[in-house]
Short mmCIF file of C-alpha atoms and ligand atoms in Angstrom, two decimals:
data_model
loop_
_atom_site.label_atom_id
_atom_site.label_comp_id
_atom_site.label_asym_id
_atom_site.label_seq_id
_atom_site.Cartn_x
_atom_site.Cartn_y
_atom_site.Cartn_z
CA MET A 1 -52.88 -32.95 28.50
CA GLN A 2 -54.41 -29.47 28.67
CA ALA A 3 -55.55 -27.81 31.90
CA ASN A 4 -57.23 -24.56 32.99
CA ILE A 5 -55.65 -23.03 36.06
CA ILE A 6 -58.44 -21.94 38.39
CA ASP A 7 -56.72 -21.42 41.74
CA TYR A 8 -53.45 -21.34 43.67
CA GLY A 9 -52.22 -24.09 46.00
CA MET A 10 -50.45 -23.58 49.35
CA ASN A 11 -47.07 -23.33 47.62
CA ALA A 12 -48.22 -20.82 44.98
CA GLU A 13 -48.54 -23.56 42.36
CA GLY A 14 -51.40 -23.37 39.87
CA VAL A 15 -54.38 -25.64 40.50
CA ALA A 16 -56.55 -27.26 37.81
CA LYS A 17 -59.56 -29.54 38.33
CA GLU A 18 -61.20 -32.20 36.23
CA ASP A 19 -64.16 -34.15 37.67
CA ASN A 20 -63.00 -33.48 41.25
CA PHE A 21 -59.49 -34.67 40.43
CA ILE A 22 -56.93 -31.96 41.22
CA PHE A 23 -53.71 -31.15 39.36
CA PHE A 24 -50.98 -29.07 41.02
CA VAL A 25 -48.88 -27.26 38.43
CA PRO A 26 -45.85 -25.31 39.72
CA ASN A 27 -45.22 -21.98 37.95
CA ALA A 28 -48.70 -21.85 36.39
CA ILE A 29 -50.84 -18.75 37.07
CA VAL A 30 -54.59 -18.42 37.67
CA GLY A 31 -56.42 -17.81 34.37
CA GLU A 32 -53.86 -19.62 32.21
CA LYS A 33 -54.54 -22.53 29.88
CA VAL A 34 -51.52 -24.82 29.95
CA GLU A 35 -50.13 -28.04 28.57
CA ILE A 36 -49.05 -30.27 31.49
CA GLU A 37 -47.34 -33.58 32.02
CA ILE A 38 -48.31 -35.65 35.05
CA LYS A 39 -45.29 -36.47 37.19
CA ARG A 40 -46.90 -38.27 40.14
CA LYS A 41 -50.44 -39.51 40.45
CA TYR A 42 -52.24 -40.08 43.77
CA LYS A 43 -55.83 -41.10 44.56
CA ASN A 44 -57.42 -37.65 44.27
CA TYR A 45 -54.69 -35.47 42.88
CA ALA A 46 -51.55 -35.36 40.74
CA GLN A 47 -48.34 -33.35 40.67
CA ALA A 48 -47.77 -32.07 37.15
CA GLU A 49 -45.15 -30.16 35.22
CA LEU A 50 -45.90 -27.10 33.12
CA LYS A 51 -44.85 -28.02 29.57
CA SER A 52 -46.12 -25.00 27.66
CA LEU A 53 -48.50 -22.06 27.87
CA ILE A 54 -51.53 -22.20 25.60
CA SER A 55 -52.87 -18.89 26.84
CA GLN A 56 -50.87 -16.68 29.14
CA SER A 57 -52.06 -14.59 32.12
CA ARG A 58 -51.52 -10.84 31.99
CA GLU A 59 -49.99 -11.26 35.46
CA ARG A 60 -47.12 -13.35 34.08
CA GLN A 61 -43.73 -11.64 33.90
CA LEU A 62 -40.18 -12.68 33.16
CA PRO A 63 -38.34 -13.46 36.42
CA LEU A 64 -35.47 -10.99 36.84
CA CYS A 65 -33.24 -13.54 38.54
CA PRO A 66 -31.43 -16.00 36.23
CA TYR A 67 -31.50 -18.66 39.01
CA PHE A 68 -35.23 -18.34 39.70
CA TYR A 69 -36.33 -21.74 38.35
CA ASP A 70 -33.50 -23.60 40.17
CA CYS A 71 -32.99 -21.73 43.44
CA GLY A 72 -35.30 -22.48 46.39
CA GLY A 73 -35.17 -18.87 47.63
CA CYS A 74 -37.93 -17.21 45.58
CA ASP A 75 -41.22 -18.69 44.37
CA LEU A 76 -43.13 -15.80 42.80
CA GLN A 77 -40.86 -13.78 40.54
CA HIS A 78 -42.85 -14.95 37.51
CA ILE A 79 -46.00 -13.28 38.90
CA SER A 80 -46.70 -9.51 38.85
CA TYR A 81 -46.41 -7.85 42.24
CA SER A 82 -50.12 -6.97 42.42
CA GLU A 83 -51.01 -10.63 41.79
CA GLN A 84 -48.45 -11.75 44.43
CA LEU A 85 -50.28 -9.56 46.96
CA ARG A 86 -53.68 -10.88 45.89
CA TYR A 87 -52.38 -14.45 46.17
CA LYS A 88 -51.06 -13.86 49.72
CA SER A 89 -54.42 -12.62 51.00
CA ILE A 90 -56.12 -15.65 49.43
CA LEU A 91 -53.47 -17.95 50.94
CA VAL A 92 -54.06 -16.60 54.46
CA GLN A 93 -57.85 -16.72 54.08
CA LYS A 94 -57.90 -20.27 52.68
CA THR A 95 -55.44 -21.61 55.24
CA ILE A 96 -57.44 -20.23 58.17
CA LYS A 97 -60.69 -21.53 56.67
CA LYS A 98 -59.30 -24.99 55.96
CA ILE A 99 -57.46 -25.57 59.23
CA ALA A 100 -59.45 -23.52 61.75
CA GLN A 101 -62.85 -23.61 59.99
CA ILE A 102 -62.99 -19.82 60.38
CA ASP A 103 -64.39 -17.95 57.39
CA PHE A 104 -63.22 -14.40 58.05
CA PRO A 105 -62.59 -11.70 55.41
CA VAL A 106 -58.84 -11.15 55.16
CA SER A 107 -57.69 -7.61 54.25
CA ALA A 108 -55.62 -6.79 51.19
CA THR A 109 -51.94 -7.61 51.74
CA ILE A 110 -49.91 -4.53 52.71
CA PRO A 111 -47.12 -4.15 50.12
CA SER A 112 -43.42 -3.71 50.77
CA ASP A 113 -41.95 -0.46 49.40
CA LYS A 114 -39.06 -2.48 47.98
CA ILE A 115 -39.61 -5.82 46.29
CA TYR A 116 -35.92 -6.40 45.48
CA ASN A 117 -32.86 -5.77 47.70
CA TYR A 118 -35.13 -5.66 50.75
CA ARG A 119 -33.56 -8.39 52.92
CA ASN A 120 -31.05 -7.16 55.49
CA LYS A 121 -29.77 -10.63 56.31
CA ALA A 122 -28.74 -13.63 54.23
CA SER A 123 -27.13 -16.97 54.89
CA PHE A 124 -25.18 -18.46 51.98
CA ASN A 125 -24.26 -22.15 51.88
CA PHE A 126 -20.91 -23.59 50.86
CA SER A 127 -19.66 -26.99 49.76
CA ILE A 128 -16.30 -28.02 48.31
CA ASP A 129 -17.23 -26.73 44.88
CA GLY A 130 -20.46 -24.82 45.38
CA ALA A 131 -21.65 -21.54 46.89
CA GLY A 132 -25.16 -20.13 47.00
CA PHE A 133 -28.61 -21.22 48.16
CA TYR A 134 -30.27 -24.63 48.27
CA LYS A 135 -32.68 -25.94 45.68
CA GLN A 136 -36.24 -26.25 46.89
CA LYS A 137 -36.59 -29.09 49.45
CA SER A 138 -33.00 -30.19 48.84
CA ASN A 139 -29.47 -29.83 50.18
CA GLU A 140 -28.12 -29.40 46.68
CA ILE A 141 -26.50 -25.99 46.26
CA VAL A 142 -27.44 -23.76 43.34
CA ASN A 143 -24.34 -21.73 42.53
CA ILE A 144 -25.17 -18.06 42.39
CA SER A 145 -23.14 -14.91 41.84
CA LYS A 146 -25.67 -12.61 43.53
CA CYS A 147 -29.18 -12.59 44.98
CA LEU A 148 -31.70 -9.97 43.88
CA ILE A 149 -33.73 -9.87 47.08
CA VAL A 150 -30.86 -9.08 49.47
CA ASP A 151 -29.25 -5.72 50.17
CA GLU A 152 -26.51 -4.99 47.61
CA LYS A 153 -23.89 -4.74 50.39
CA ILE A 154 -24.65 -8.36 51.30
CA ASN A 155 -23.99 -9.38 47.69
CA LYS A 156 -20.70 -7.49 47.74
CA VAL A 157 -19.52 -9.27 50.92
CA TYR A 158 -20.55 -12.62 49.42
CA SER A 159 -18.64 -12.06 46.18
CA LEU A 160 -15.56 -10.90 48.13
CA PHE A 161 -15.72 -14.08 50.20
CA VAL A 162 -16.11 -16.34 47.15
CA GLN A 163 -13.05 -14.62 45.65
CA TYR A 164 -11.17 -14.92 48.97
CA LEU A 165 -11.88 -18.67 49.11
CA SER A 166 -10.79 -19.22 45.52
CA ASP A 167 -7.31 -18.12 46.63
CA ARG A 168 -7.37 -20.43 49.68
CA PRO A 169 -8.34 -23.94 48.57
CA ALA A 170 -6.98 -25.41 51.83
CA ILE A 171 -9.71 -23.87 54.01
CA ARG A 172 -12.56 -24.33 51.55
CA PRO A 173 -13.64 -27.83 52.75
CA ASN A 174 -14.19 -26.45 56.26
CA ILE A 175 -16.53 -23.64 55.26
CA LYS A 176 -20.25 -24.28 55.83
CA HIS A 177 -21.96 -20.87 55.58
CA LEU A 178 -21.47 -17.15 55.28
CA VAL A 179 -24.01 -15.07 57.21
CA VAL A 180 -24.22 -11.36 56.45
CA ARG A 181 -26.39 -8.74 58.12
CA ALA A 182 -26.41 -5.20 56.64
CA ILE A 183 -28.42 -2.30 58.02
CA ASP A 184 -27.80 1.44 57.47
CA ASN A 185 -24.28 0.99 56.02
CA GLN A 186 -23.22 -1.19 58.95
CA ILE A 187 -22.40 -4.83 58.33
CA LEU A 188 -21.84 -7.91 60.46
CA VAL A 189 -20.29 -10.95 58.81
CA ALA A 190 -20.04 -14.47 60.23
CA ILE A 191 -18.00 -17.20 58.62
CA VAL A 192 -19.41 -20.52 59.81
CA GLY A 193 -16.86 -23.32 59.71
CA LYS A 194 -16.80 -26.97 60.67
CA LYS A 195 -13.73 -26.22 62.81
CA TYR A 196 -11.56 -23.26 63.77
CA ILE A 197 -10.27 -21.51 60.64
CA ASP A 198 -7.59 -18.86 60.46
CA CYS A 199 -9.53 -16.25 58.45
CA LEU A 200 -8.66 -12.94 60.11
CA ASP A 201 -7.10 -11.75 56.84
CA PHE A 202 -10.61 -11.65 55.32
CA TYR A 203 -11.29 -8.69 57.62
CA LYS A 204 -8.61 -6.70 55.75
CA VAL A 205 -10.45 -7.41 52.50
CA LEU A 206 -13.75 -6.30 54.03
CA LYS A 207 -12.29 -3.19 55.58
CA SER A 208 -10.94 -2.02 52.24
CA HIS A 209 -14.56 -1.87 50.98
CA PHE A 210 -16.65 -0.99 54.02
CA ASP A 211 -16.24 1.50 56.81
CA ARG A 212 -18.33 -0.03 59.61
CA ILE A 213 -18.00 -3.79 59.42
CA GLY A 214 -17.35 -6.60 61.89
CA LEU A 215 -16.18 -10.18 61.38
CA TYR A 216 -17.07 -13.23 63.45
CA LEU A 217 -16.15 -16.88 63.17
CA VAL A 218 -18.64 -19.51 64.30
CA VAL A 219 -17.40 -23.08 64.77
CA ASN A 220 -20.42 -25.24 64.13
CA ALA A 221 -19.77 -28.99 64.08
CA ARG A 222 -23.47 -29.90 63.98
CA LYS A 223 -24.78 -32.04 61.16
CA ASP A 224 -28.31 -30.55 61.11
CA ALA A 225 -29.59 -27.44 59.31
CA VAL A 226 -28.95 -24.97 62.17
CA VAL A 227 -26.57 -22.33 60.81
CA ILE A 228 -25.34 -20.41 63.84
CA ALA A 229 -24.55 -22.75 66.70
CA GLY A 230 -21.41 -23.59 68.64
CA LYS A 231 -18.54 -21.41 69.77
CA THR A 232 -18.55 -17.88 68.37
CA TYR A 233 -15.31 -15.87 68.06
CA PHE A 234 -15.35 -12.13 67.48
CA LEU A 235 -12.41 -11.50 65.13
CA ALA A 236 -12.31 -7.79 64.28
CA GLY A 237 -14.17 -4.54 63.57
CA VAL A 238 -17.55 -3.50 64.96
CA LYS A 239 -19.40 -5.93 67.24
CA GLN A 240 -22.85 -4.46 66.76
CA ILE A 241 -25.08 -2.58 64.38
CA VAL A 242 -26.51 0.62 65.84
CA ILE A 243 -29.95 1.52 64.51
CA GLN A 244 -31.99 4.68 64.75
CA ASN A 245 -35.69 4.04 64.16
CA PHE A 246 -38.98 5.34 65.61
CA ASP A 247 -36.83 8.05 67.30
CA LEU A 248 -35.11 5.33 69.32
CA LYS A 249 -31.45 4.36 69.24
CA TYR A 250 -30.74 0.67 69.73
CA SER A 251 -28.26 -1.99 68.71
CA ILE A 252 -28.31 -5.56 67.56
CA ASP A 253 -25.50 -8.07 67.42
CA LEU A 254 -24.92 -11.15 65.34
CA LEU A 255 -27.26 -13.36 67.34
CA SER A 256 -30.08 -11.04 68.35
CA PHE A 257 -33.35 -11.37 66.48
CA HIS A 258 -34.16 -8.67 63.94
CA GLN A 259 -36.87 -8.55 61.28
CA THR A 260 -35.41 -8.97 57.78
CA ASN A 261 -37.50 -6.32 55.98
CA ILE A 262 -37.40 -3.12 58.04
CA ASN A 263 -39.96 -1.29 55.90
CA ILE A 264 -42.62 -3.93 56.61
CA GLN A 265 -41.48 -4.30 60.22
CA ASP A 266 -42.20 -0.60 60.71
CA LYS A 267 -45.65 -0.89 59.13
CA ILE A 268 -46.48 -3.85 61.40
CA TYR A 269 -45.24 -2.07 64.54
CA ALA A 270 -47.29 1.04 63.64
CA LYS A 271 -50.39 -1.15 63.33
CA VAL A 272 -49.69 -2.85 66.68
CA LEU A 273 -49.41 0.59 68.27
CA ASP A 274 -52.82 1.44 66.78
CA TYR A 275 -54.34 -1.51 68.63
CA ILE A 276 -52.86 -0.51 72.02
CA HIS A 277 -54.85 1.78 74.33
CA ALA A 278 -53.39 4.47 76.54
CA ASP A 279 -54.25 3.01 79.95
CA GLU A 280 -53.30 -0.57 79.14
CA ILE A 281 -50.71 -2.87 80.64
CA VAL A 282 -49.28 -4.86 77.76
CA ILE A 283 -47.31 -8.11 77.67
CA ASN A 284 -45.10 -8.42 74.61
CA GLY A 285 -44.46 -12.15 74.48
CA PHE A 286 -41.54 -13.22 72.23
CA SER A 287 -40.16 -9.68 72.40
CA GLY A 288 -36.80 -10.11 70.61
CA ALA A 289 -34.42 -7.15 70.92
CA GLY A 290 -37.17 -5.03 72.48
CA LEU A 291 -37.97 -2.40 69.85
CA LEU A 292 -41.71 -3.16 69.75
CA SER A 293 -41.95 -3.05 73.57
CA ALA A 294 -40.32 0.39 73.57
CA ILE A 295 -42.65 1.66 70.85
CA CYS A 296 -45.74 0.37 72.68
CA ALA A 297 -44.50 1.99 75.90
CA ARG A 298 -45.14 5.39 74.31
CA LYS A 299 -48.86 4.75 74.45
CA ALA A 300 -49.40 2.00 77.05
CA LYS A 301 -49.20 2.46 80.80
CA PHE A 302 -46.63 -0.32 81.18
CA VAL A 303 -45.10 -3.02 78.95
CA PHE A 304 -43.59 -6.37 79.96
CA GLY A 305 -41.38 -8.04 77.33
CA ILE A 306 -40.62 -11.76 77.56
CA GLU A 307 -37.69 -13.11 75.54
CA ILE A 308 -35.91 -16.44 75.89
CA GLU A 309 -32.73 -15.64 73.98
CA LYS A 310 -30.06 -13.93 76.07
CA SER A 311 -28.35 -11.74 73.48
CA SER A 312 -31.72 -10.29 72.36
CA HIS A 313 -32.65 -9.67 76.01
CA ILE A 314 -29.35 -7.84 76.63
CA GLN A 315 -30.02 -5.59 73.63
CA ALA A 316 -33.55 -4.94 74.88
CA GLN A 317 -32.17 -3.92 78.28
CA LYS A 318 -29.70 -1.53 76.67
CA LEU A 319 -32.48 -0.07 74.53
CA ILE A 320 -34.62 0.99 77.50
CA LYS A 321 -31.60 2.23 79.46
CA ASN A 322 -30.10 4.29 76.62
CA ASN A 323 -33.46 5.80 75.66
CA GLY A 324 -34.54 6.56 79.23
CA ILE A 325 -37.65 4.38 79.05
CA LYS A 326 -39.08 3.73 82.51
CA ASN A 327 -42.33 1.87 81.79
CA VAL A 328 -40.87 -1.31 80.24
CA LYS A 329 -39.66 -4.40 82.07
CA ASN A 330 -37.73 -6.92 79.97
CA ILE A 331 -37.91 -10.44 81.35
CA LEU A 332 -35.38 -13.06 80.27
CA GLY A 333 -37.11 -16.42 80.22
CA ASP A 334 -39.55 -18.86 78.70
CA PHE A 335 -43.00 -17.42 77.94
CA ASN A 336 -44.61 -20.53 79.39
CA ILE A 337 -43.06 -19.89 82.79
CA GLU A 338 -42.92 -16.08 82.91
CA TYR A 339 -46.40 -15.26 81.60
CA LYS A 340 -48.21 -16.82 84.55
CA LYS A 341 -46.26 -14.59 86.97
CA ILE A 342 -47.50 -11.33 85.42
CA HIS A 343 -50.68 -11.94 83.43
CA LYS A 344 -53.15 -10.88 86.12
CA LYS A 345 -51.94 -7.31 85.74
CA ALA A 346 -52.24 -7.23 81.95
CA ASP A 347 -54.92 -6.03 79.52
CA ALA A 348 -53.35 -6.85 76.18
CA LEU A 349 -50.96 -9.48 74.86
CA ILE A 350 -48.75 -9.31 71.77
CA LEU A 351 -47.74 -12.72 70.44
CA ASP A 352 -44.98 -12.93 67.83
CA PRO A 353 -43.75 -16.51 68.05
CA SER A 354 -41.29 -18.27 65.77
CA LYS A 355 -42.41 -20.34 62.79
CA LYS A 356 -43.92 -23.18 64.77
CA GLY A 357 -46.49 -20.88 66.39
CA CYS A 358 -47.55 -20.83 70.05
CA GLY A 359 -49.03 -24.29 70.51
CA LYS A 360 -51.57 -25.49 73.05
CA ASP A 361 -49.43 -25.20 76.20
CA ILE A 362 -49.03 -21.47 75.70
CA LEU A 363 -52.55 -20.84 74.40
CA ARG A 364 -54.19 -22.66 77.30
CA GLN A 365 -52.74 -20.22 79.80
CA ILE A 366 -53.47 -17.00 77.89
CA ILE A 367 -57.22 -17.53 77.60
CA GLY A 368 -58.92 -14.73 79.53
CA ILE A 369 -56.68 -11.84 78.51
CA LYS A 370 -58.89 -9.11 77.03
CA SER A 371 -57.04 -8.44 73.83
CA ILE A 372 -54.52 -10.38 71.72
CA ILE A 373 -52.45 -9.02 68.84
CA TYR A 374 -51.02 -12.07 67.11
CA ILE A 375 -48.17 -11.53 64.60
CA SER A 376 -47.35 -14.65 62.62
CA CYS A 377 -44.86 -15.61 59.92
CA ASN A 378 -46.54 -18.94 59.19
CA PRO A 379 -50.22 -19.10 58.12
CA ILE A 380 -50.48 -22.84 58.94
CA ALA A 381 -49.24 -22.44 62.53
CA LEU A 382 -51.40 -19.31 62.88
CA ALA A 383 -54.49 -21.20 61.72
CA LYS A 384 -53.85 -24.03 64.20
CA ASP A 385 -53.53 -21.51 67.03
CA LEU A 386 -56.69 -19.66 65.92
CA GLN A 387 -58.59 -22.94 65.90
CA PHE A 388 -57.69 -23.32 69.56
CA LEU A 389 -58.66 -19.72 70.42
CA LYS A 390 -61.85 -19.42 68.38
CA ASN A 391 -64.30 -20.49 71.11
CA ASP A 392 -63.05 -17.80 73.49
CA TYR A 393 -62.07 -14.98 71.13
CA ILE A 394 -63.69 -12.94 68.39
CA ILE A 395 -61.48 -12.10 65.44
CA GLU A 396 -61.63 -8.37 64.74
CA GLU A 397 -59.16 -8.04 61.87
CA ILE A 398 -56.75 -10.14 59.79
CA ILE A 399 -54.10 -8.25 57.81
CA PRO A 400 -51.32 -9.90 55.78
CA TYR A 401 -48.06 -7.94 55.35
CA ASP A 402 -45.63 -8.65 52.54
CA MET A 403 -42.46 -9.06 54.59
CA PHE A 404 -40.96 -11.32 51.91
CA PRO A 405 -41.81 -10.15 48.35
CA ASN A 406 -41.20 -12.66 45.55
CA THR A 407 -41.35 -15.57 47.99
CA ASN A 408 -44.26 -17.68 49.18
CA GLN A 409 -43.91 -16.39 52.75
CA VAL A 410 -46.26 -13.90 54.38
CA GLU A 411 -46.48 -12.19 57.75
CA THR A 412 -49.98 -11.73 59.23
CA ILE A 413 -51.46 -9.70 62.08
CA VAL A 414 -54.64 -10.94 63.72
CA LYS A 415 -56.48 -8.83 66.30
CA LEU A 416 -58.56 -10.86 68.74
CA LYS A 417 -60.96 -9.80 71.50
CA TYR A 418 -61.99 -11.94 74.48
CA LYS A 419 -65.66 -12.97 74.37
CA GLY A 420 -65.85 -12.77 78.16
CA GLU A 421 -66.81 -15.17 80.89
CA LYS A 422 -69.38 -17.74 79.79
C1 LIG B 1 -40.39 -13.93 65.44
S1 LIG B 1 -39.31 -13.37 66.69
C2 LIG B 1 -40.11 -11.89 67.18
C3 LIG B 1 -39.28 -10.89 67.87
C4 LIG B 1 -39.87 -9.48 68.06
N1 LIG B 1 -41.29 -9.48 68.31
C5 LIG B 1 -39.52 -8.59 66.89
O1 LIG B 1 -40.41 -8.13 66.18
O2 LIG B 1 -38.34 -8.33 66.67
C6 LIG B 1 -39.62 -14.52 67.94
C7 LIG B 1 -38.82 -14.31 69.22
O3 LIG B 1 -39.32 -15.20 70.22
C8 LIG B 1 -38.25 -15.69 70.99
N2 LIG B 1 -38.74 -16.93 71.63
C9 LIG B 1 -38.86 -18.16 71.07
N3 LIG B 1 -39.39 -19.03 71.96
C10 LIG B 1 -39.63 -18.33 73.09
C11 LIG B 1 -40.21 -18.67 74.37
N4 LIG B 1 -40.61 -19.92 74.65
N5 LIG B 1 -40.32 -17.72 75.31
C12 LIG B 1 -39.92 -16.45 75.04
N6 LIG B 1 -39.36 -16.05 73.85
C13 LIG B 1 -39.23 -16.99 72.89
C14 LIG B 1 -37.13 -15.84 69.97
O4 LIG B 1 -35.86 -15.86 70.60
C15 LIG B 1 -37.34 -14.60 69.09
O5 LIG B 1 -36.60 -13.50 69.55
#
């Protein structure tokens, strides 16, 4: 049957409507007329497959990556970058309206300077005969030779490892993942195995190509999807990546949290700094390796950072010590427990939780703080949290940032102001 694509769904699929019945058509673009085949029919909607284009959108482009239609990594390479940005603003606006019943104008999505080779970290999956990324919603590996959205040095390490394994069939069944982090010509590599593997000789291979590189082995016997878990062995080379940014020198190790697109990270941090006032005491909840706390400390009177993960906390401590920052206190602990000990002193709160959002336990105790700057990597979790906050807070601004070009993911900053005592 034929369909006119009038909208995008939550997973960037095209949406068509006929008499209130909705068709979701992956890889179709708004404005296109398409031939579709229904794959699954439900009461009010159907999942359909795009069979052919009858009329094509001007925003359609040929995906650069040969694995695009198989690999679950990217979702938007067939759409022009300007349309990807437009889509992300619509996605954030619609999600907040649908879940939180808040109809607030969302700003244009802030673009990333690089839309390929922007990721500084990647985790490749291995099976007995496969290496690459998973298919969408599947554990089936799509074999790839390189990924266009990661830093080229990451691709080089990956291809060296695939070559290394092809000469060592005996260890292949024990390999689960290869994790590579590359920033400013410094690289950390972790081989994740089901059990201890003698792989120190891979360091020699790496060292013949890269100057500052370190190799770890992680023994992860878990059956779930967690990549880095279990005993970690440092094998050789550099242990940390040293970064110079915002006139600060700091380091991260294999485990500490770091944003994957530094260009967008910097734009987000600059915006957060804009929202902070000079005389404020700020709590940076979910503070990671502490860079944002240190940046905010330039303007704020004092900053508390709360971080649950020890290796990130240690890096945050080193950061303030090595840069002579006196008005930051990094607290190692759970936000839920630590916040209540310090909140009475604070004027502003930065929230940057993981994908699942804050949730009601955290939100219940923050109500009353004058100003909230919420950074989110998941519009659905963000919308649920905003629904909880909407009676007590006014939304002042919602800005999406394109942390992950060519994928369906988007980072969003929301600025909220307390309505005051009722
Ligand atoms: C999305 S990251 C943000 C890190 C930091 N804001 C940045 O930009 O690098 C979320 C951080 O929250 C930490 N975290 C998760 N749950 C936490 C909790 N209950 N209390 C404190 N920190 C938590 C994680 O370890 C992680 O470092």
